[in-house]
PDB file of C-alpha atoms in Angstrom:
ATOM      1  CA  UNK A   1       0.411  -8.831   0.051  1.00 28.00           C
ATOM      2  CA  UNK A   2       3.868  -9.292   1.347  1.00 25.00           C
ATOM      3  CA  UNK A   3       5.493  -6.269   2.940  1.00 27.00           C
ATOM      4  CA  UNK A   4       9.180  -5.566   2.671  1.00 28.00           C
ATOM      5  CA  UNK A   5      10.369  -2.725   4.924  1.00 31.00           C
ATOM      6  CA  UNK A   6      11.970   0.110   3.018  1.00 35.00           C
ATOM      7  CA  UNK A   7      15.741  -0.064   2.886  1.00 40.00           C
ATOM      8  CA  UNK A   8      16.101  -3.828   3.281  1.00 39.00           C
ATOM      9  CA  UNK A   9      18.385  -5.378   0.703  1.00 40.00           C
ATOM     10  CA  UNK A  10      20.045  -2.197  -0.486  1.00 37.00           C
ATOM     11  CA  UNK A  11      22.417   0.397   0.866  1.00 35.00           C
ATOM     12  CA  UNK A  12      20.441   3.520  -0.052  1.00 37.00           C
ATOM     13  CA  UNK A  13      22.014   6.818  -1.166  1.00 36.00           C
ATOM     14  CA  UNK A  14      25.231   6.055   0.690  1.00 37.00           C
ATOM     15  CA  UNK A  15      25.883   3.315  -1.842  1.00 39.00           C
ATOM     16  CA  UNK A  16      25.788   5.707  -4.811  1.00 39.00           C
ATOM     17  CA  UNK A  17      29.059   5.894  -6.735  1.00 39.00           C
ATOM     18  CA  UNK A  18      30.606   8.631  -8.779  1.00 39.00           C
ATOM     19  CA  UNK A  19      29.404   8.466 -12.386  1.00 40.00           C
ATOM     20  CA  UNK A  20      32.889   9.586 -13.526  1.00 40.00           C
ATOM     21  CA  UNK A  21      36.226   7.834 -13.348  1.00 42.00           C
ATOM     22  CA  UNK A  22      38.477  10.921 -13.101  1.00 42.00           C
ATOM     23  CA  UNK A  23      39.556  12.854 -10.012  1.00 38.00           C
ATOM     24  CA  UNK A  24      36.674  15.291 -10.093  1.00 37.00           C
ATOM     25  CA  UNK A  25      35.009  13.582  -7.133  1.00 36.00           C
ATOM     26  CA  UNK A  26      37.886  11.998  -5.242  1.00 36.00           C
ATOM     27  CA  UNK A  27      40.889  14.336  -5.161  1.00 35.00           C
ATOM     28  CA  UNK A  28      40.683  17.179  -2.640  1.00 36.00           C
ATOM     29  CA  UNK A  29      43.581  19.021  -4.358  1.00 33.00           C
ATOM     30  CA  UNK A  30      42.484  18.622  -7.984  1.00 33.00           C
ATOM     31  CA  UNK A  31      40.970  22.065  -8.243  1.00 33.00           C
ATOM     32  CA  UNK A  32      43.498  24.063  -6.188  1.00 37.00           C
ATOM     33  CA  UNK A  33      45.460  25.178  -9.201  1.00 41.00           C
ATOM     34  CA  UNK A  34      42.436  25.353 -11.504  1.00 43.00           C
ATOM     35  CA  UNK A  35      41.274  28.586 -13.025  1.00 50.00           C
ATOM     36  CA  UNK A  36      37.724  27.511 -12.238  1.00 52.00           C
ATOM     37  CA  UNK A  37      37.305  26.731  -8.506  1.00 51.00           C
ATOM     38  CA  UNK A  38      33.685  25.654  -9.184  1.00 56.00           C
ATOM     39  CA  UNK A  39      34.774  22.877 -11.555  1.00 54.00           C
ATOM     40  CA  UNK A  40      34.304  20.320  -8.763  1.00 50.00           C
ATOM     41  CA  UNK A  41      31.219  21.704  -7.044  1.00 55.00           C
ATOM     42  CA  UNK A  42      29.141  21.718 -10.209  1.00 56.00           C
ATOM     43  CA  UNK A  43      29.340  17.964 -10.993  1.00 57.00           C
ATOM     44  CA  UNK A  44      29.037  17.084  -7.268  1.00 55.00           C
ATOM     45  CA  UNK A  45      25.892  19.198  -6.955  1.00 55.00           C
ATOM     46  CA  UNK A  46      24.479  17.626 -10.116  1.00 55.00           C
ATOM     47  CA  UNK A  47      25.107  14.123  -8.777  1.00 53.00           C
ATOM     48  CA  UNK A  48      23.463  14.973  -5.456  1.00 55.00           C
ATOM     49  CA  UNK A  49      20.405  16.237  -7.327  1.00 55.00           C
ATOM     50  CA  UNK A  50      19.886  12.801  -8.788  1.00 55.00           C
ATOM     51  CA  UNK A  51      19.565  11.248  -5.336  1.00 57.00           C
ATOM     52  CA  UNK A  52      16.150  11.187  -3.689  1.00 60.00           C
ATOM     53  CA  UNK A  53      15.515  10.529   0.021  1.00 69.00           C
ATOM     54  CA  UNK A  54      15.016   6.871   0.800  1.00 69.00           C
ATOM     55  CA  UNK A  55      11.636   7.729   2.375  1.00 71.00           C
ATOM     56  CA  UNK A  56      10.410   9.192  -0.912  1.00 78.00           C
ATOM     57  CA  UNK A  57      11.501   6.095  -2.819  1.00 83.00           C
ATOM     58  CA  UNK A  58       9.761   3.871  -0.283  1.00 89.00           C
ATOM     59  CA  UNK A  59       6.520   5.833  -0.624  1.00 92.00           C
ATOM     60  CA  UNK A  60       6.709   5.483  -4.399  1.00 92.00           C
ATOM     61  CA  UNK A  61       6.918   1.719  -3.889  1.00 94.00           C
ATOM     62  CA  UNK A  62       3.880   1.673  -1.569  1.00 95.00           C
ATOM     63  CA  UNK A  63       1.807   3.729  -3.990  1.00 96.00           C
ATOM     64  CA  UNK A  64       2.848   1.576  -6.940  1.00 96.00           C
ATOM     65  CA  UNK A  65       2.026  -1.633  -5.066  1.00 96.00           C
ATOM     66  CA  UNK A  66      -1.494  -0.514  -4.132  1.00 97.00           C
ATOM     67  CA  UNK A  67      -2.100   0.862  -7.606  1.00 96.00           C
ATOM     68  CA  UNK A  68      -1.034  -2.382  -9.252  1.00 96.00           C
ATOM     69  CA  UNK A  69      -3.063  -4.495  -6.852  1.00 95.00           C
ATOM     70  CA  UNK A  70      -6.156  -2.367  -7.528  1.00 95.00           C
ATOM     71  CA  UNK A  71      -5.863  -2.777 -11.307  1.00 95.00           C
ATOM     72  CA  UNK A  72      -5.267  -6.534 -10.973  1.00 94.00           C
ATOM     73  CA  UNK A  73      -8.447  -6.844  -8.931  1.00 93.00           C
ATOM     74  CA  UNK A  74     -10.343  -4.891 -11.567  1.00 92.00           C
ATOM     75  CA  UNK A  75      -8.916  -7.195 -14.239  1.00 91.00           C
ATOM     76  CA  UNK A  76     -10.381 -10.224 -12.429  1.00 89.00           C
ATOM     77  CA  UNK A  77     -13.850  -8.662 -12.435  1.00 86.00           C
ATOM     78  CA  UNK A  78     -13.825  -7.583  -8.777  1.00 87.00           C
ATOM     79  CA  UNK A  79     -14.529  -3.933  -9.582  1.00 85.00           C
ATOM     80  CA  UNK A  80     -17.873  -2.334  -8.711  1.00 86.00           C
ATOM     81  CA  UNK A  81     -18.036   1.235 -10.009  1.00 88.00           C
ATOM     82  CA  UNK A  82     -16.055   3.315  -7.471  1.00 86.00           C
ATOM     83  CA  UNK A  83     -16.379   0.865  -4.548  1.00 84.00           C
ATOM     84  CA  UNK A  84     -13.859  -1.638  -3.296  1.00 91.00           C
ATOM     85  CA  UNK A  85     -10.323  -1.010  -2.165  1.00 95.00           C
ATOM     86  CA  UNK A  86      -6.962  -2.654  -1.519  1.00 96.00           C
ATOM     87  CA  UNK A  87      -4.518  -1.443   1.096  1.00 97.00           C
ATOM     88  CA  UNK A  88      -0.929  -1.956   2.200  1.00 97.00           C
ATOM     89  CA  UNK A  89       0.389  -1.594   5.725  1.00 97.00           C
ATOM     90  CA  UNK A  90       2.711   1.363   6.280  1.00 96.00           C
ATOM     91  CA  UNK A  91       5.894  -0.194   7.646  1.00 94.00           C
ATOM     92  CA  UNK A  92       6.400   2.861   9.820  1.00 93.00           C
ATOM     93  CA  UNK A  93       3.168   2.160  11.704  1.00 94.00           C
ATOM     94  CA  UNK A  94       1.400   5.314  10.515  1.00 96.00           C
ATOM     95  CA  UNK A  95      -1.633   3.549   9.007  1.00 97.00           C
ATOM     96  CA  UNK A  96      -2.436   2.117   5.548  1.00 97.00           C
ATOM     97  CA  UNK A  97      -1.758   3.083   1.954  1.00 98.00           C
ATOM     98  CA  UNK A  98      -5.054   2.968   0.100  1.00 97.00           C
ATOM     99  CA  UNK A  99      -6.625   4.475  -3.012  1.00 97.00           C
ATOM    100  CA  UNK A 100      -8.544   7.718  -2.802  1.00 96.00           C
ATOM    101  CA  UNK A 101     -12.365   7.652  -2.827  1.00 96.00           C
ATOM    102  CA  UNK A 102     -14.370   8.275  -6.057  1.00 93.00           C
ATOM    103  CA  UNK A 103     -12.095   6.213  -8.289  1.00 94.00           C
ATOM    104  CA  UNK A 104     -12.734   2.744  -9.651  1.00 93.00           C
ATOM    105  CA  UNK A 105     -10.154   0.009  -9.090  1.00 94.00           C
ATOM    106  CA  UNK A 106      -9.321   0.020 -12.790  1.00 95.00           C
ATOM    107  CA  UNK A 107      -8.541   3.753 -12.647  1.00 94.00           C
ATOM    108  CA  UNK A 108      -6.047   3.717  -9.797  1.00 95.00           C
ATOM    109  CA  UNK A 109      -2.611   5.127 -10.549  1.00 96.00           C
ATOM    110  CA  UNK A 110       0.162   5.696  -7.988  1.00 97.00           C
ATOM    111  CA  UNK A 111      -0.731   9.366  -7.612  1.00 96.00           C
ATOM    112  CA  UNK A 112      -4.242   8.354  -6.495  1.00 97.00           C
ATOM    113  CA  UNK A 113      -2.940   6.404  -3.497  1.00 97.00           C
ATOM    114  CA  UNK A 114      -2.601   8.101  -0.107  1.00 97.00           C
ATOM    115  CA  UNK A 115      -1.692   7.274   3.495  1.00 97.00           C
ATOM    116  CA  UNK A 116      -4.561   7.154   6.015  1.00 98.00           C
ATOM    117  CA  UNK A 117      -4.071   6.932   9.772  1.00 97.00           C
ATOM    118  CA  UNK A 118      -6.186   4.744  12.122  1.00 97.00           C
ATOM    119  CA  UNK A 119      -8.051   7.942  13.065  1.00 96.00           C
ATOM    120  CA  UNK A 120      -8.939   8.639   9.428  1.00 96.00           C
ATOM    121  CA  UNK A 121      -6.483  11.438   8.812  1.00 97.00           C
ATOM    122  CA  UNK A 122      -4.809  11.661   5.392  1.00 97.00           C
ATOM    123  CA  UNK A 123      -1.098  11.858   6.253  1.00 97.00           C
ATOM    124  CA  UNK A 124       0.394  11.786   2.759  1.00 95.00           C
ATOM    125  CA  UNK A 125      -1.123  12.458  -0.619  1.00 93.00           C
ATOM    126  CA  UNK A 126      -4.346  14.265  -1.440  1.00 91.00           C
ATOM    127  CA  UNK A 127      -7.941  13.509  -2.262  1.00 95.00           C
ATOM    128  CA  UNK A 128     -10.844  12.283  -0.121  1.00 96.00           C
ATOM    129  CA  UNK A 129     -10.435   9.047   1.818  1.00 96.00           C
ATOM    130  CA  UNK A 130     -12.765   6.078   1.660  1.00 95.00           C
ATOM    131  CA  UNK A 131     -15.383   6.097   4.414  1.00 95.00           C
ATOM    132  CA  UNK A 132     -14.778   2.372   5.129  1.00 96.00           C
ATOM    133  CA  UNK A 133     -11.098   2.828   5.868  1.00 97.00           C
ATOM    134  CA  UNK A 134     -11.615   1.246   9.381  1.00 97.00           C
ATOM    135  CA  UNK A 135     -11.919  -2.171   7.718  1.00 97.00           C
ATOM    136  CA  UNK A 136      -8.270  -1.836   6.755  1.00 97.00           C
ATOM    137  CA  UNK A 137      -6.774   0.043   9.694  1.00 97.00           C
ATOM    138  CA  UNK A 138      -8.444  -2.045  12.417  1.00 97.00           C
ATOM    139  CA  UNK A 139      -7.554  -5.351  10.804  1.00 97.00           C
ATOM    140  CA  UNK A 140      -3.955  -4.172  10.548  1.00 96.00           C
ATOM    141  CA  UNK A 141      -3.934  -3.166  14.209  1.00 97.00           C
ATOM    142  CA  UNK A 142      -5.385  -6.538  15.283  1.00 97.00           C
ATOM    143  CA  UNK A 143      -3.233  -8.648  12.971  1.00 96.00           C
ATOM    144  CA  UNK A 144       0.448  -7.677  12.907  1.00 95.00           C
ATOM    145  CA  UNK A 145       1.035 -10.633  10.517  1.00 95.00           C
ATOM    146  CA  UNK A 146      -1.115  -9.010   7.840  1.00 95.00           C
ATOM    147  CA  UNK A 147       0.539  -6.753   5.255  1.00 95.00           C
ATOM    148  CA  UNK A 148      -2.507  -5.950   3.141  1.00 96.00           C
ATOM    149  CA  UNK A 149      -6.283  -5.986   3.165  1.00 97.00           C
ATOM    150  CA  UNK A 150      -8.681  -6.245   0.182  1.00 96.00           C
ATOM    151  CA  UNK A 151     -12.383  -5.396   0.267  1.00 95.00           C
ATOM    152  CA  UNK A 152     -14.266  -5.946  -2.995  1.00 94.00           C
ATOM    153  CA  UNK A 153     -17.776  -6.632  -4.259  1.00 91.00           C
ATOM    154  CA  UNK A 154     -17.065  -9.400  -6.756  1.00 87.00           C
ATOM    155  CA  UNK A 155     -20.283 -11.038  -7.947  1.00 87.00           C
ATOM    156  CA  UNK A 156     -19.357 -14.507  -6.788  1.00 85.00           C
ATOM    157  CA  UNK A 157     -18.411 -13.302  -3.285  1.00 85.00           C
ATOM    158  CA  UNK A 158     -21.562 -11.193  -2.953  1.00 87.00           C
ATOM    159  CA  UNK A 159     -23.778 -14.120  -4.034  1.00 88.00           C
ATOM    160  CA  UNK A 160     -22.018 -16.609  -1.776  1.00 86.00           C
ATOM    161  CA  UNK A 161     -22.035 -14.213   1.181  1.00 86.00           C
ATOM    162  CA  UNK A 162     -25.774 -13.545   0.746  1.00 88.00           C
ATOM    163  CA  UNK A 163     -26.666 -17.194   0.410  1.00 89.00           C
ATOM    164  CA  UNK A 164     -25.373 -18.142   3.808  1.00 87.00           C
ATOM    165  CA  UNK A 165     -23.712 -21.204   2.325  1.00 88.00           C
ATOM    166  CA  UNK A 166     -20.152 -22.138   3.369  1.00 88.00           C
ATOM    167  CA  UNK A 167     -17.261 -21.731   0.949  1.00 85.00           C
ATOM    168  CA  UNK A 168     -16.340 -25.185  -0.322  1.00 87.00           C
ATOM    169  CA  UNK A 169     -12.828 -25.357  -1.770  1.00 86.00           C
ATOM    170  CA  UNK A 170     -13.420 -26.878  -5.199  1.00 88.00           C
ATOM    171  CA  UNK A 171     -10.623 -24.865  -6.844  1.00 88.00           C
ATOM    172  CA  UNK A 172      -6.975 -24.343  -6.088  1.00 89.00           C
ATOM    173  CA  UNK A 173      -7.575 -20.685  -5.318  1.00 85.00           C
ATOM    174  CA  UNK A 174     -10.185 -21.510  -2.665  1.00 85.00           C
ATOM    175  CA  UNK A 175      -7.584 -23.424  -0.691  1.00 87.00           C
ATOM    176  CA  UNK A 176      -5.972 -20.122   0.212  1.00 88.00           C
ATOM    177  CA  UNK A 177      -9.049 -19.359   2.310  1.00 89.00           C
ATOM    178  CA  UNK A 178     -10.358 -22.748   3.562  1.00 90.00           C
ATOM    179  CA  UNK A 179      -9.733 -24.284   6.035  1.00 89.00           C
ATOM    180  CA  UNK A 180     -10.716 -22.908   8.492  1.00 91.00           C
ATOM    181  CA  UNK A 181     -14.173 -21.951   7.265  1.00 91.00           C
ATOM    182  CA  UNK A 182     -14.614 -18.354   6.145  1.00 93.00           C
ATOM    183  CA  UNK A 183     -16.533 -16.497   8.883  1.00 94.00           C
ATOM    184  CA  UNK A 184     -19.427 -14.075   8.317  1.00 94.00           C
ATOM    185  CA  UNK A 185     -19.809 -10.658   9.884  1.00 95.00           C
ATOM    186  CA  UNK A 186     -23.492 -10.320  10.828  1.00 93.00           C
ATOM    187  CA  UNK A 187     -23.440  -7.505  13.375  1.00 95.00           C
ATOM    188  CA  UNK A 188     -24.653  -5.058  10.718  1.00 93.00           C
ATOM    189  CA  UNK A 189     -25.223  -4.826   6.972  1.00 90.00           C
ATOM    190  CA  UNK A 190     -24.398  -1.134   7.012  1.00 92.00           C
ATOM    191  CA  UNK A 191     -21.100   0.410   5.967  1.00 95.00           C
ATOM    192  CA  UNK A 192     -18.147  -0.018   8.334  1.00 96.00           C
ATOM    193  CA  UNK A 193     -17.728   3.656   9.159  1.00 95.00           C
ATOM    194  CA  UNK A 194     -16.312   3.670  12.687  1.00 96.00           C
ATOM    195  CA  UNK A 195     -13.281   2.284  14.397  1.00 97.00           C
ATOM    196  CA  UNK A 196     -15.557   0.305  16.726  1.00 97.00           C
ATOM    197  CA  UNK A 197     -17.208  -1.499  13.777  1.00 97.00           C
ATOM    198  CA  UNK A 198     -13.803  -1.999  12.188  1.00 97.00           C
ATOM    199  CA  UNK A 199     -12.541  -3.600  15.396  1.00 97.00           C
ATOM    200  CA  UNK A 200     -15.605  -5.861  15.430  1.00 97.00           C
ATOM    201  CA  UNK A 201     -14.839  -6.946  11.856  1.00 97.00           C
ATOM    202  CA  UNK A 202     -11.281  -7.732  12.928  1.00 97.00           C
ATOM    203  CA  UNK A 203     -12.505  -9.838  15.866  1.00 97.00           C
ATOM    204  CA  UNK A 204     -14.853 -11.812  13.575  1.00 97.00           C
ATOM    205  CA  UNK A 205     -12.035 -12.364  11.100  1.00 96.00           C
ATOM    206  CA  UNK A 206      -9.813 -13.730  13.867  1.00 96.00           C
ATOM    207  CA  UNK A 207      -6.879 -15.604  12.376  1.00 94.00           C
ATOM    208  CA  UNK A 208      -8.725 -16.473   9.150  1.00 95.00           C
ATOM    209  CA  UNK A 209      -7.667 -15.271   5.713  1.00 94.00           C
ATOM    210  CA  UNK A 210     -11.064 -13.944   4.583  1.00 94.00           C
ATOM    211  CA  UNK A 211     -14.403 -12.764   5.823  1.00 93.00           C
ATOM    212  CA  UNK A 212     -17.885 -12.313   4.320  1.00 93.00           C
ATOM    213  CA  UNK A 213     -19.460  -8.941   5.080  1.00 90.00           C
TER     214      UNK A 213
END
C-alpha cells in the first residue's frame, strides 16, 4: 500500500467555487434593495451544505482503500472464511484502518472498515475488531516506512510456511519478497493476541517485506 496524507494535492473546501456566475455570491450590496433579503443566504447555505469536512473525505478514502484491497485479495484466492485482513496506516497516527471481524475478505465494503488504536480501541466506525489487530498496529509502530499490512491464509503461503522450505523466487511476483529471505516467526503457533506478541512479530519481520507465521 502506498499512503498519501489527506489534503495533499488539493486545496480542500477553500478551493470550492460558486456554482453560479451572477452576483448572488460576490456582491455585498446585491440584496440591499431586494424585496427578499434571504435571496442570497439561501443559495449560500445550499452551497455550504454540499461541502463536507476534509477529515470526513479522508476517512472515506481510507475505508474505500481497505475495502478494495480486501476484495482484491479475495479475488486472488487468499480468502479463508472470515479470517485474514488488510490494513492501512492512519496518517494521523491514531492506529490502523482495518475490516471488522466476522466478515470475509470478499464481503468487505467501506462501511465495514473501522479505525483501531494500538491499544485495541475502536476509534471510528462500529462492529467488533479482529483479535489479531496487534499484527498490524505493532508492525506499523516498528516500521514507519510501511503504509499497509496484509495477513492472509492463502493455500500456497500456508503450505510453504508449514514446509519449512525457503521461498525461491521463480516468478516475477516473488521478487517483491526475496531477497532477503522471508523470515519465519516460530515463537508461537497461537494467535497474535497481545501487543507483546505483535512486537515480537515486528522484530522477526525486521526490514523484510514478508513473514511466515
